[in-house]
Coordinates of C-alpha atoms in Angstrom, one line a residue:
Chain Z
M611 CA 45.8 37.2 31.2
G612 CA 43.4 34.8 32.9
L613 CA 41.1 37.6 33.7
S614 CA 41.1 38.9 30.1
R615 CA 40.3 35.4 28.8
A616 CA 37.5 35.1 31.4
S617 CA 36.0 38.5 30.5
S618 CA 36.3 37.8 26.8
K619 CA 34.3 34.6 27.4
L620 CA 31.7 36.4 29.5
V621 CA 31.2 39.0 26.7
S622 CA 30.9 36.3 24.1
L623 CA 28.3 34.4 26.1
S624 CA 26.4 37.6 26.8
F625 CA 26.2 38.4 23.1
L626 CA 25.1 34.9 22.4
F627 CA 22.4 34.9 25.0
I628 CA 21.0 38.3 23.9
G629 CA 21.1 37.2 20.3
L630 CA 19.3 34.0 21.0
L631 CA 16.7 35.8 23.1
A632 CA 16.1 38.3 20.3
L633 CA 15.8 35.6 17.7
S634 CA 13.4 33.6 19.9
V635 CA 10.9 36.6 20.3
A636 CA 11.5 38.0 16.8
P637 CA 8.3 36.5 15.3
L638 CA 6.2 38.3 17.9
F639 CA 7.3 41.7 16.5
L640 CA 8.6 41.2 13.0
P641 CA 6.5 41.2 9.8
R642 CA 6.3 37.9 7.9
F643 CA 8.8 38.9 5.3
F644 CA 11.5 39.6 7.9
I645 CA 10.7 36.3 9.7
Y646 CA 11.3 34.6 6.4
L647 CA 14.4 36.6 5.8
T648 CA 15.8 35.8 9.2
A649 CA 15.2 32.1 8.6
L650 CA 17.1 32.4 5.3
V651 CA 20.0 34.1 7.1
L652 CA 20.2 31.4 9.7
L653 CA 20.2 28.5 7.3
T654 CA 22.6 30.3 4.9
G655 CA 24.8 31.1 7.9
L656 CA 24.8 27.4 8.8
L657 CA 25.8 26.5 5.2
A658 CA 28.6 29.1 5.2
T659 CA 29.8 27.9 8.6
S660 CA 29.9 24.3 7.3
L661 CA 31.9 25.5 4.3
N662 CA 34.3 27.3 6.6
L663 CA 35.1 24.1 8.4
A664 CA 36.8 22.9 5.2
L665 CA 37.9 26.3 3.9
G666 CA 38.9 28.5 6.8
F667 CA 39.8 25.8 9.4
G668 CA 40.9 23.1 7.0
G669 CA 42.6 25.2 4.3
M670 CA 40.9 23.2 1.5
Y671 CA 39.6 25.2 -1.4
Q672 CA 36.1 23.8 -1.4
F673 CA 34.9 25.6 -4.6
N674 CA 31.7 23.7 -5.0
H675 CA 30.2 23.4 -1.6
S676 CA 26.7 24.2 -2.7
V677 CA 26.5 20.7 -4.3
F678 CA 26.1 19.2 -0.8
Y679 CA 23.5 21.9 0.0
G680 CA 21.5 21.0 -3.1
L681 CA 21.8 17.3 -2.5
G682 CA 20.4 17.8 1.0
A683 CA 17.5 19.8 -0.4
Y684 CA 16.8 17.3 -3.2
G685 CA 17.2 14.3 -0.8
L686 CA 14.5 15.7 1.5
S687 CA 12.2 16.8 -1.2
L688 CA 12.3 13.5 -3.1
M689 CA 11.7 11.6 0.0
L690 CA 8.7 13.7 0.9
I691 CA 7.3 13.7 -2.6
K692 CA 8.0 10.1 -3.7
T693 CA 7.8 8.0 -0.6
S694 CA 5.5 7.5 2.3
L695 CA 8.3 7.1 4.8
P696 CA 8.2 9.2 8.0
P697 CA 8.8 12.9 6.9
L698 CA 11.3 13.5 9.7
L699 CA 13.5 10.7 8.3
G700 CA 14.1 12.9 5.3
Y701 CA 15.9 15.4 7.4
I702 CA 18.4 12.7 8.2
V703 CA 18.5 11.1 4.7
G704 CA 19.2 14.4 2.9
P705 CA 22.3 15.2 4.9
V706 CA 23.5 11.6 4.8
I707 CA 23.3 11.7 1.0
S708 CA 25.3 14.9 1.0
A709 CA 27.9 13.3 3.4
I710 CA 28.2 10.3 1.1
M711 CA 28.8 12.5 -1.9
A712 CA 31.3 14.6 0.1
L713 CA 33.1 11.3 0.9
I714 CA 33.2 10.2 -2.7
M715 CA 34.4 13.6 -4.0
G716 CA 36.7 14.0 -1.0
I717 CA 38.5 10.6 -1.7
I718 CA 39.2 11.9 -5.3
C719 CA 40.1 15.5 -4.4
V720 CA 42.0 15.1 -1.1
R721 CA 45.1 13.8 -2.9
L722 CA 45.5 17.3 -4.4
S723 CA 46.0 20.6 -2.7
K724 CA 45.1 24.2 -3.0
L725 CA 43.9 25.3 -6.5
Y726 CA 44.1 21.8 -7.9
F727 CA 41.9 20.5 -5.2
G728 CA 39.4 23.4 -5.9
M729 CA 39.4 22.9 -9.7
L730 CA 38.8 19.2 -9.4
Q731 CA 36.0 19.7 -6.9
L732 CA 34.4 22.3 -9.2
S733 CA 34.5 19.8 -12.1
L734 CA 33.0 16.9 -10.0
G735 CA 30.4 19.2 -8.6
S736 CA 29.4 20.3 -12.1
L737 CA 28.8 16.7 -13.0
V738 CA 26.4 16.3 -10.1
W739 CA 24.7 19.5 -11.1
V740 CA 24.2 18.3 -14.7
V741 CA 22.6 15.1 -13.5
I742 CA 20.1 17.0 -11.4
Y743 CA 19.5 19.5 -14.2
R744 CA 18.8 17.0 -16.9
W745 CA 17.1 14.1 -15.1
Y746 CA 13.6 15.3 -15.6
S747 CA 11.7 12.1 -14.7
F748 CA 13.3 12.0 -11.2
T749 CA 14.5 15.5 -10.2
G750 CA 12.2 17.6 -12.3
G751 CA 15.1 18.8 -14.4
D752 CA 15.6 22.6 -14.7
D753 CA 12.1 23.2 -13.3
G754 CA 13.1 21.6 -10.0
L755 CA 10.7 20.3 -7.4
H756 CA 7.9 22.6 -6.1
G757 CA 5.2 22.3 -3.6
V758 CA 7.1 19.9 -1.4
P759 CA 4.7 18.6 1.3
I760 CA 6.5 19.9 4.4
P761 CA 5.3 18.4 7.7
Q762 CA 2.4 20.6 9.0
L763 CA 4.2 21.6 12.1
F764 CA 6.8 23.5 10.1
S765 CA 4.8 24.5 7.1
S766 CA 3.9 28.0 8.3
V767 CA 6.3 30.9 8.2
T768 CA 6.6 31.0 12.0
G769 CA 6.8 27.2 12.2
S770 CA 9.6 26.9 9.6
Y771 CA 11.4 29.8 11.3
Y772 CA 11.4 28.2 14.7
F773 CA 12.4 24.8 13.2
T774 CA 15.3 26.5 11.4
L775 CA 16.3 28.4 14.5
V776 CA 16.4 25.2 16.7
V777 CA 18.2 23.1 14.1
T778 CA 20.7 25.8 13.2
F779 CA 21.4 26.4 16.9
F780 CA 22.2 22.7 17.6
C781 CA 24.2 22.3 14.4
M782 CA 26.2 25.5 15.3
V783 CA 26.9 24.1 18.8
I784 CA 28.1 20.8 17.3
L785 CA 30.3 22.6 14.8
Y786 CA 31.7 24.9 17.5
F787 CA 32.7 21.9 19.6
I788 CA 34.3 20.2 16.5
V789 CA 36.3 23.4 15.6
H790 CA 37.5 23.7 19.2
S791 CA 38.2 20.0 19.8
P792 CA 41.6 18.2 19.3
F793 CA 40.2 17.2 15.8
G794 CA 39.7 20.9 15.0
R795 CA 43.1 21.9 16.4
I796 CA 44.8 19.3 14.3
L797 CA 42.8 20.3 11.2
Q798 CA 44.1 23.9 11.7
A799 CA 47.6 22.6 12.0
I800 CA 47.2 20.8 8.7
R801 CA 45.9 24.0 7.1
D802 CA 49.0 25.9 8.4
N803 CA 51.6 23.2 7.6
P804 CA 50.6 19.9 6.1
E805 CA 54.2 18.7 5.8
R806 CA 55.0 19.3 9.5
S807 CA 51.7 17.8 10.5
A808 CA 52.6 14.5 8.7
S809 CA 56.0 14.5 10.4
V810 CA 54.4 14.5 13.9
G811 CA 52.3 11.5 13.0
I812 CA 49.1 13.0 11.7
R813 CA 47.2 11.2 8.9
V814 CA 46.7 14.4 6.9
R815 CA 44.5 13.1 4.2
L816 CA 42.2 11.1 6.5
Q817 CA 41.8 14.1 8.8
Q818 CA 40.9 16.3 5.8
L819 CA 38.6 13.7 4.4
I820 CA 36.6 13.5 7.6
A821 CA 36.4 17.3 7.8
L822 CA 35.0 17.3 4.2
V823 CA 32.4 14.7 5.2
I824 CA 31.3 16.7 8.3
A825 CA 31.1 19.9 6.2
G826 CA 29.1 18.1 3.5
F827 CA 26.7 16.7 6.2
F828 CA 25.9 20.1 7.7
A829 CA 25.5 21.6 4.2
G830 CA 22.9 18.9 3.6
V831 CA 21.1 19.9 6.9
A832 CA 21.1 23.5 5.6
G833 CA 19.6 22.2 2.3
G834 CA 16.8 20.5 4.2
L835 CA 16.1 23.7 6.1
F836 CA 15.9 25.6 2.8
V837 CA 13.2 23.2 1.6
T838 CA 11.3 23.7 4.8
V839 CA 11.4 27.5 4.4
E840 CA 10.9 27.7 0.7
G841 CA 8.9 24.5 -0.1
S842 CA 11.0 23.8 -3.2
A843 CA 14.3 22.6 -4.5
F844 CA 15.9 23.6 -7.8
P845 CA 19.2 23.1 -9.7
D846 CA 20.5 26.6 -8.8
L847 CA 21.0 25.3 -5.3
L848 CA 23.9 23.2 -6.7
S849 CA 25.4 25.9 -8.9
W850 CA 29.0 27.1 -8.6
T851 CA 27.8 30.7 -8.5
L852 CA 26.1 30.0 -5.2
S853 CA 29.3 28.3 -4.0
L854 CA 31.2 31.5 -4.9
E855 CA 28.8 33.5 -2.9
L856 CA 29.4 31.2 0.1
I857 CA 33.1 31.8 -0.2
I858 CA 32.5 35.5 -0.2
M859 CA 30.4 35.2 2.9
C860 CA 33.3 33.4 4.7
L861 CA 35.8 36.1 3.6
L862 CA 33.4 38.9 4.4
G863 CA 32.7 37.7 8.0
G864 CA 36.2 36.3 8.7
W865 CA 37.3 32.9 7.6
F866 CA 39.5 32.3 10.6
T867 CA 36.7 33.0 13.0
F868 CA 33.8 30.7 13.9
F869 CA 31.0 33.1 13.7
G870 CA 32.4 35.1 10.8
P871 CA 30.6 33.1 8.1
M872 CA 27.3 33.6 9.9
L873 CA 27.8 37.4 9.9
G874 CA 28.9 37.3 6.2
A875 CA 25.8 35.3 5.4
A876 CA 23.6 37.8 7.2
I877 CA 25.2 40.7 5.3
I878 CA 24.9 39.1 1.8
V879 CA 21.4 37.6 2.3
C880 CA 20.0 41.0 3.6
L881 CA 21.8 42.9 0.9
R882 CA 20.3 40.7 -1.8
A883 CA 16.8 40.9 -0.3
L884 CA 16.8 44.6 0.5
V885 CA 19.0 46.2 -2.2
G886 CA 17.8 43.6 -4.7
G887 CA 14.3 44.9 -4.1
Y888 CA 15.3 48.3 -5.6
T889 CA 17.7 47.3 -8.4
E890 CA 18.7 44.1 -10.2
F891 CA 22.3 45.4 -10.0
W892 CA 22.5 44.6 -6.3
T893 CA 25.8 42.7 -7.0
L894 CA 27.3 46.1 -7.7
A895 CA 27.0 46.9 -4.0
L896 CA 28.5 43.4 -3.2
A897 CA 31.4 44.1 -5.5
I898 CA 32.2 47.4 -3.8
I899 CA 32.0 45.8 -0.4
L900 CA 34.3 43.0 -1.6
M901 CA 36.9 45.5 -2.9
L902 CA 36.8 47.4 0.4
L903 CA 37.1 44.2 2.3
I904 CA 40.2 43.0 0.3
Y905 CA 42.0 46.3 0.8
F906 CA 41.0 47.2 4.3
L907 CA 39.8 44.1 6.2
P908 CA 41.6 41.0 4.8
E909 CA 40.7 39.0 7.9
G910 CA 37.0 39.8 7.4
A911 CA 34.7 41.9 9.6
L912 CA 34.6 39.6 12.6
G913 CA 38.3 38.9 12.3
F914 CA 39.0 42.6 12.4
F915 CA 36.9 43.1 15.6
E916 CA 38.4 40.0 17.2
R917 CA 41.9 41.4 16.5
I918 CA 40.9 44.7 18.1
W919 CA 39.4 42.9 21.1
H920 CA 42.4 40.6 21.6
G921 CA 44.7 43.6 21.2
K922 CA 42.9 45.3 24.1
A923 CA 42.6 42.2 26.1
S924 CA 46.3 41.4 26.0
A925 CA 48.9 44.0 26.8
S926 CA 51.5 42.7 24.4
G927 CA 49.4 42.1 21.4
E928 CA 51.3 38.9 20.8
V929 CA 49.4 36.7 23.2
K930 CA 46.5 34.7 21.7
Chain U
M1332 CA 68.6 0.8 16.0
L1333 CA 68.7 2.5 12.5
K1334 CA 70.3 0.9 9.5
V1335 CA 70.6 2.7 6.2
N1336 CA 71.7 0.4 3.4
D1337 CA 73.0 1.7 0.0
I1338 CA 70.5 4.5 -0.4
Q1339 CA 70.3 6.2 -3.7
K1340 CA 68.2 9.2 -4.8
S1341 CA 68.2 11.2 -8.0
F1342 CA 66.2 14.3 -9.1
D1343 CA 66.0 14.0 -12.9
R1344 CA 69.6 13.7 -13.9
F1345 CA 71.1 15.1 -10.7
V1346 CA 72.1 12.4 -8.3
A1347 CA 71.7 13.8 -4.8
V1348 CA 72.6 10.6 -2.9
K1349 CA 74.7 8.0 -4.7
R1350 CA 75.4 5.4 -2.0
A1351 CA 74.7 6.2 1.6
N1352 CA 75.2 3.7 4.4
L1353 CA 74.7 4.6 8.1
E1354 CA 74.2 2.8 11.4
V1355 CA 72.9 4.3 14.6
S1356 CA 72.8 2.4 17.8
Q1357 CA 70.6 3.0 20.9
G1358 CA 71.8 6.0 23.0
E1359 CA 74.3 7.3 20.5
I1360 CA 74.8 10.8 19.2
V1361 CA 75.7 10.4 15.6
A1362 CA 76.6 13.3 13.3
V1363 CA 76.5 13.4 9.5
I1364 CA 78.9 16.0 8.0
G1365 CA 79.9 17.0 4.5
P1366 CA 80.2 20.0 2.3
N1367 CA 77.1 21.8 0.9
G1368 CA 75.3 19.6 -1.6
A1369 CA 76.8 16.4 -0.1
G1370 CA 73.3 15.0 0.3
K1371 CA 72.9 15.2 4.1
S1372 CA 69.5 16.9 4.1
T1373 CA 68.2 14.7 1.3
L1374 CA 69.3 11.6 3.3
F1375 CA 67.5 12.9 6.4
K1376 CA 64.3 13.5 4.3
I1377 CA 64.6 9.9 3.0
I1378 CA 65.0 8.5 6.4
S1379 CA 62.0 10.4 7.7
G1380 CA 59.8 9.4 4.8
H1381 CA 59.5 12.8 3.1
L1382 CA 61.3 11.5 0.0
K1383 CA 61.3 8.0 -1.4
P1384 CA 64.7 6.5 -2.3
D1385 CA 65.3 5.1 -5.8
K1386 CA 67.4 2.2 -4.3
G1387 CA 68.4 0.9 -1.0
T1388 CA 66.6 0.0 2.3
I1389 CA 66.1 1.6 5.7
S1390 CA 65.3 -0.3 8.8
F1391 CA 64.4 1.0 12.2
R1392 CA 64.5 -1.5 15.2
G1393 CA 64.5 -4.3 12.7
K1394 CA 61.5 -3.1 10.8
D1395 CA 61.7 -2.0 7.1
I1396 CA 60.5 1.6 7.0
T1397 CA 61.7 2.3 3.4
S1398 CA 58.3 2.8 1.8
M1399 CA 56.5 4.2 4.8
A1400 CA 54.8 7.6 4.9
P1401 CA 56.1 10.3 7.3
H1402 CA 53.3 9.8 9.8
Q1403 CA 53.9 6.0 10.0
I1404 CA 57.6 6.5 10.5
C1405 CA 56.9 9.0 13.3
R1406 CA 54.7 6.5 15.0
H1407 CA 57.5 4.0 14.9
G1408 CA 59.5 6.4 17.2
L1409 CA 61.5 8.5 14.7
S1410 CA 61.1 12.2 14.6
L1411 CA 62.6 15.0 12.4
S1412 CA 63.4 18.6 13.3
Y1413 CA 63.9 20.6 10.2
Q1414 CA 66.8 22.7 9.0
I1415 CA 64.6 25.7 8.0
V1416 CA 62.1 26.5 10.8
N1417 CA 59.0 24.6 10.0
I1418 CA 56.4 25.3 12.7
F1419 CA 52.6 26.1 12.8
N1420 CA 52.9 29.9 12.5
R1421 CA 49.4 30.9 13.4
Q1422 CA 49.3 28.9 16.6
T1423 CA 50.7 29.6 20.0
V1424 CA 53.9 28.0 21.3
F1425 CA 51.7 25.7 23.5
E1426 CA 49.5 24.7 20.6
N1427 CA 52.5 23.9 18.4
V1428 CA 53.7 21.3 20.9
Q1429 CA 50.2 20.2 21.9
I1430 CA 49.4 19.3 18.3
S1431 CA 52.3 16.8 18.3
V1432 CA 51.2 15.4 21.7
L1433 CA 47.5 15.1 20.6
S1434 CA 48.6 13.1 17.6
R1435 CA 50.7 10.7 19.7
I1436 CA 48.1 10.0 22.4
G1437 CA 45.5 9.2 19.7
K1438 CA 43.3 12.3 20.2
A1439 CA 43.3 13.3 16.5
F1440 CA 39.7 12.1 16.2
D1441 CA 38.3 13.4 19.5
F1442 CA 35.5 15.7 18.3
F1443 CA 34.0 17.0 21.5
T1444 CA 36.5 17.6 24.3
P1445 CA 37.7 21.2 24.3
S1446 CA 41.3 21.0 23.1
R1447 CA 42.4 23.6 25.7
N1448 CA 41.9 20.9 28.3
V1449 CA 43.6 18.0 26.6
A1450 CA 47.3 17.0 27.2
V1451 CA 48.0 20.2 29.1
P1452 CA 50.5 18.9 31.8
E1453 CA 52.3 16.8 29.2
T1454 CA 52.7 19.7 26.8
D1455 CA 53.8 22.1 29.6
E1456 CA 56.4 19.6 30.8
I1457 CA 58.0 19.5 27.3
L1458 CA 57.9 23.3 27.1
A1459 CA 59.5 23.5 30.6
S1460 CA 62.2 21.0 29.6
V1461 CA 63.3 23.1 26.6
G1462 CA 62.9 26.4 28.4
L1463 CA 59.9 27.8 26.5
L1464 CA 57.2 27.6 29.2
G1465 CA 57.6 31.4 29.8
V1466 CA 56.4 32.1 26.3
R1467 CA 53.8 29.3 26.0
D1468 CA 50.9 31.7 25.1
R1469 CA 52.8 33.7 22.5
I1470 CA 52.0 33.3 18.8
C1471 CA 55.1 31.4 17.6
G1472 CA 55.7 33.7 14.6
S1473 CA 56.7 36.4 17.1
L1474 CA 59.5 34.3 18.7
S1475 CA 63.2 34.9 17.9
H1476 CA 64.9 32.6 15.4
G1477 CA 66.7 30.8 18.2
E1478 CA 63.5 30.3 20.1
Q1479 CA 61.8 29.0 17.0
K1480 CA 64.6 26.5 16.5
V1481 CA 64.1 25.3 20.0
L1482 CA 60.4 25.1 19.4
E1483 CA 61.2 22.9 16.4
I1484 CA 62.9 20.5 18.8
A1485 CA 60.0 20.7 21.2
I1486 CA 57.5 19.8 18.5
A1487 CA 59.6 16.8 17.6
L1488 CA 59.8 15.8 21.3
G1489 CA 56.0 15.9 21.5
S1490 CA 55.8 12.6 19.6
K1491 CA 58.1 11.0 22.2
P1492 CA 60.7 9.7 19.7
E1493 CA 63.3 7.1 20.4
L1494 CA 65.5 8.6 17.6
L1495 CA 65.5 12.4 17.1
I1496 CA 66.9 13.5 13.7
L1497 CA 68.1 17.2 13.7
D1498 CA 68.9 18.9 10.4
E1499 CA 71.3 21.7 11.4
P1500 CA 69.8 22.4 14.9
T1501 CA 72.0 25.4 15.6
A1502 CA 71.9 27.1 12.2
G1503 CA 71.5 30.9 12.5
M1504 CA 71.8 30.8 16.3
S1505 CA 73.9 33.1 18.4
P1506 CA 76.8 31.5 20.4
E1507 CA 74.7 31.6 23.6
E1508 CA 71.7 30.0 21.9
T1509 CA 74.0 27.4 20.4
F1510 CA 75.4 26.5 23.8
A1511 CA 72.0 26.3 25.3
T1512 CA 70.7 24.1 22.5
I1513 CA 73.7 21.7 22.7
S1514 CA 73.2 21.5 26.5
L1515 CA 69.6 20.7 26.0
L1516 CA 70.4 17.9 23.5
E1517 CA 73.1 16.5 25.8
K1518 CA 70.5 16.4 28.6
L1519 CA 68.0 14.6 26.4
N1520 CA 70.6 12.1 25.3
K1521 CA 71.4 11.4 28.9
E1522 CA 67.7 10.7 29.5
G1523 CA 67.9 8.0 26.8
L1524 CA 67.2 9.8 23.5
T1525 CA 69.2 8.7 20.5
I1526 CA 70.3 11.6 18.3
L1527 CA 71.2 11.8 14.6
F1528 CA 72.1 15.3 13.4
C1529 CA 74.0 17.1 10.7
E1530 CA 75.8 20.4 11.3
H1531 CA 78.2 22.7 9.6
D1532 CA 80.1 23.8 12.7
I1533 CA 82.9 21.2 12.7
E1534 CA 84.2 22.0 16.2
L1535 CA 80.8 21.5 17.6
V1536 CA 80.3 18.2 15.8
F1537 CA 83.7 16.8 17.0
S1538 CA 83.0 17.9 20.6
F1539 CA 79.4 16.7 20.7
A1540 CA 79.0 13.5 18.6
N1541 CA 80.0 9.9 19.7
R1542 CA 80.3 8.9 16.0
I1543 CA 80.6 10.7 12.8
M1544 CA 79.6 9.8 9.2
V1545 CA 81.2 11.8 6.4
M1546 CA 79.4 12.3 3.1
Q1547 CA 80.9 13.6 -0.1
Q1548 CA 79.0 14.0 -3.4
G1549 CA 76.3 11.7 -2.2
I1550 CA 78.5 8.9 -0.9
S1551 CA 79.2 8.1 2.7
I1552 CA 83.0 7.8 2.7
I1553 CA 83.7 7.0 6.4
Q1554 CA 81.9 6.3 9.7
G1555 CA 83.6 6.1 13.1
P1556 CA 84.5 7.8 16.3
P1557 CA 85.5 11.5 16.1
A1558 CA 89.2 10.8 16.6
E1559 CA 89.3 8.2 13.8
V1560 CA 87.4 10.5 11.4
R1561 CA 89.7 13.4 12.2
E1562 CA 92.8 11.3 11.3
N1563 CA 91.3 9.9 8.1
R1564 CA 93.4 11.2 5.2
E1565 CA 90.5 11.1 2.7
V1566 CA 88.3 13.2 5.1
R1567 CA 91.1 15.7 5.8
E1568 CA 91.6 16.2 2.1
A1569 CA 88.0 16.3 1.1
Y1570 CA 86.4 18.2 3.9
I1571 CA 88.4 19.3 6.9
G1572 CA 91.0 20.9 4.8
G1573 CA 94.5 19.7 3.8
S1574 CA 96.3 16.5 4.9
D1575 CA 98.6 18.1 7.5

């Protein structure tokens, strides 16, 4: 048992090390488009992982997570365009704005559960989207903000890639610690049984609210990274259709696993970029994958592999 | 220790608890009995904060806990074990109890210590005391019904209660499991834990409880030692069966 846990950890660390090494040297070998695509995968993966803190580990139907992504992107863009404050400050201000909005929306939504939570969040998120979409003088309205003056160090494709890689890595490490901390364990307990959680002394709503704020903050970080890679921010970043895509990423990769959403993000971002290059009906491929997933891999791709791995690692199959 | 005064609770037009009075002193084992629908489980849910009463007050160690939320009541030293198994199904046995311990020792907002290293000896000690240490790493959904009922109690013990409320602790258990559970509860009581429980097995109640409160149609009709309750004519007619 102890041996299987140790070997499982060793395999995970080996995969992580090889992955990081490959990502670090990727710009030396890959064409510019694939460097850009990998950066997009990384930041979208961070965004999906932040959603999964609320959705997979917290059991909260966060149906409009992209609002916090968009706010992070607009926060950074507006600061870089309209102020002369140090540019790096924008990378803090954007996520903080997202976290504050997550706090406000969370206070309103956390009193409800499941679908009611999700529907109310969808409504509140749509209000934020409308403000961004119509406020031409400040946000650029439906045109968005383009040509954002990104700090020179990160403005090249390679520069933005390495910046995205480093920030994503540190954010993922922090999120990993949070998920595996006592806070994360209690959050998962609330997901499984909120009534029982309250009866053992847990402040259910406060715990959920803090998880929402953390998820909102990291979505804001991902928004800032998107601006760094793309040089622009637009209202579609806050749209509920993007939120739906993020939920699919979590389901696809495995919403009870930590790295599942990153895998889901990689599949969908690559699918859109590669299949989308040949046909505008790329979502057809997505729909087929989704149907296969629901029927054959309800725990998601990584969830499936984890189950197989744990099944082999433990003789009984019941031991976690 | 616990005082329940004139509690009333209705659901629409149905009055589940009409007038319930109950007193539990430190170190006692008190049973609440009554036929199905007498209001026992509703009363327990009111005491533990899961339901708000329409009328009446509840005090615990002199403090009014009537309008408190379940998590606040738990922190005052009162813990509930449910009638229907109510555990964290996706977690291991160890994690189920650890969650309760983490909450009690104030680690709910610890974001960076790996949870597998926190409160381990304390959690294992509770598991050993209830006889579940051997299955600590199993997913609790795979346990037998009897083991899950014991895990229920272990989760409640994780919050180190002064008063443990058990809603039918031996329901669905085999005779062996029932015997083991009662022995465990007797041991916990000897260690200083006060116990309030309800149970359908009348013989078990009369052999285990120090005092018994009888409920009928939402009203507490008598409260006293087992012998006194057994001799009460109203109780015999209403619940135990016949006056002879």
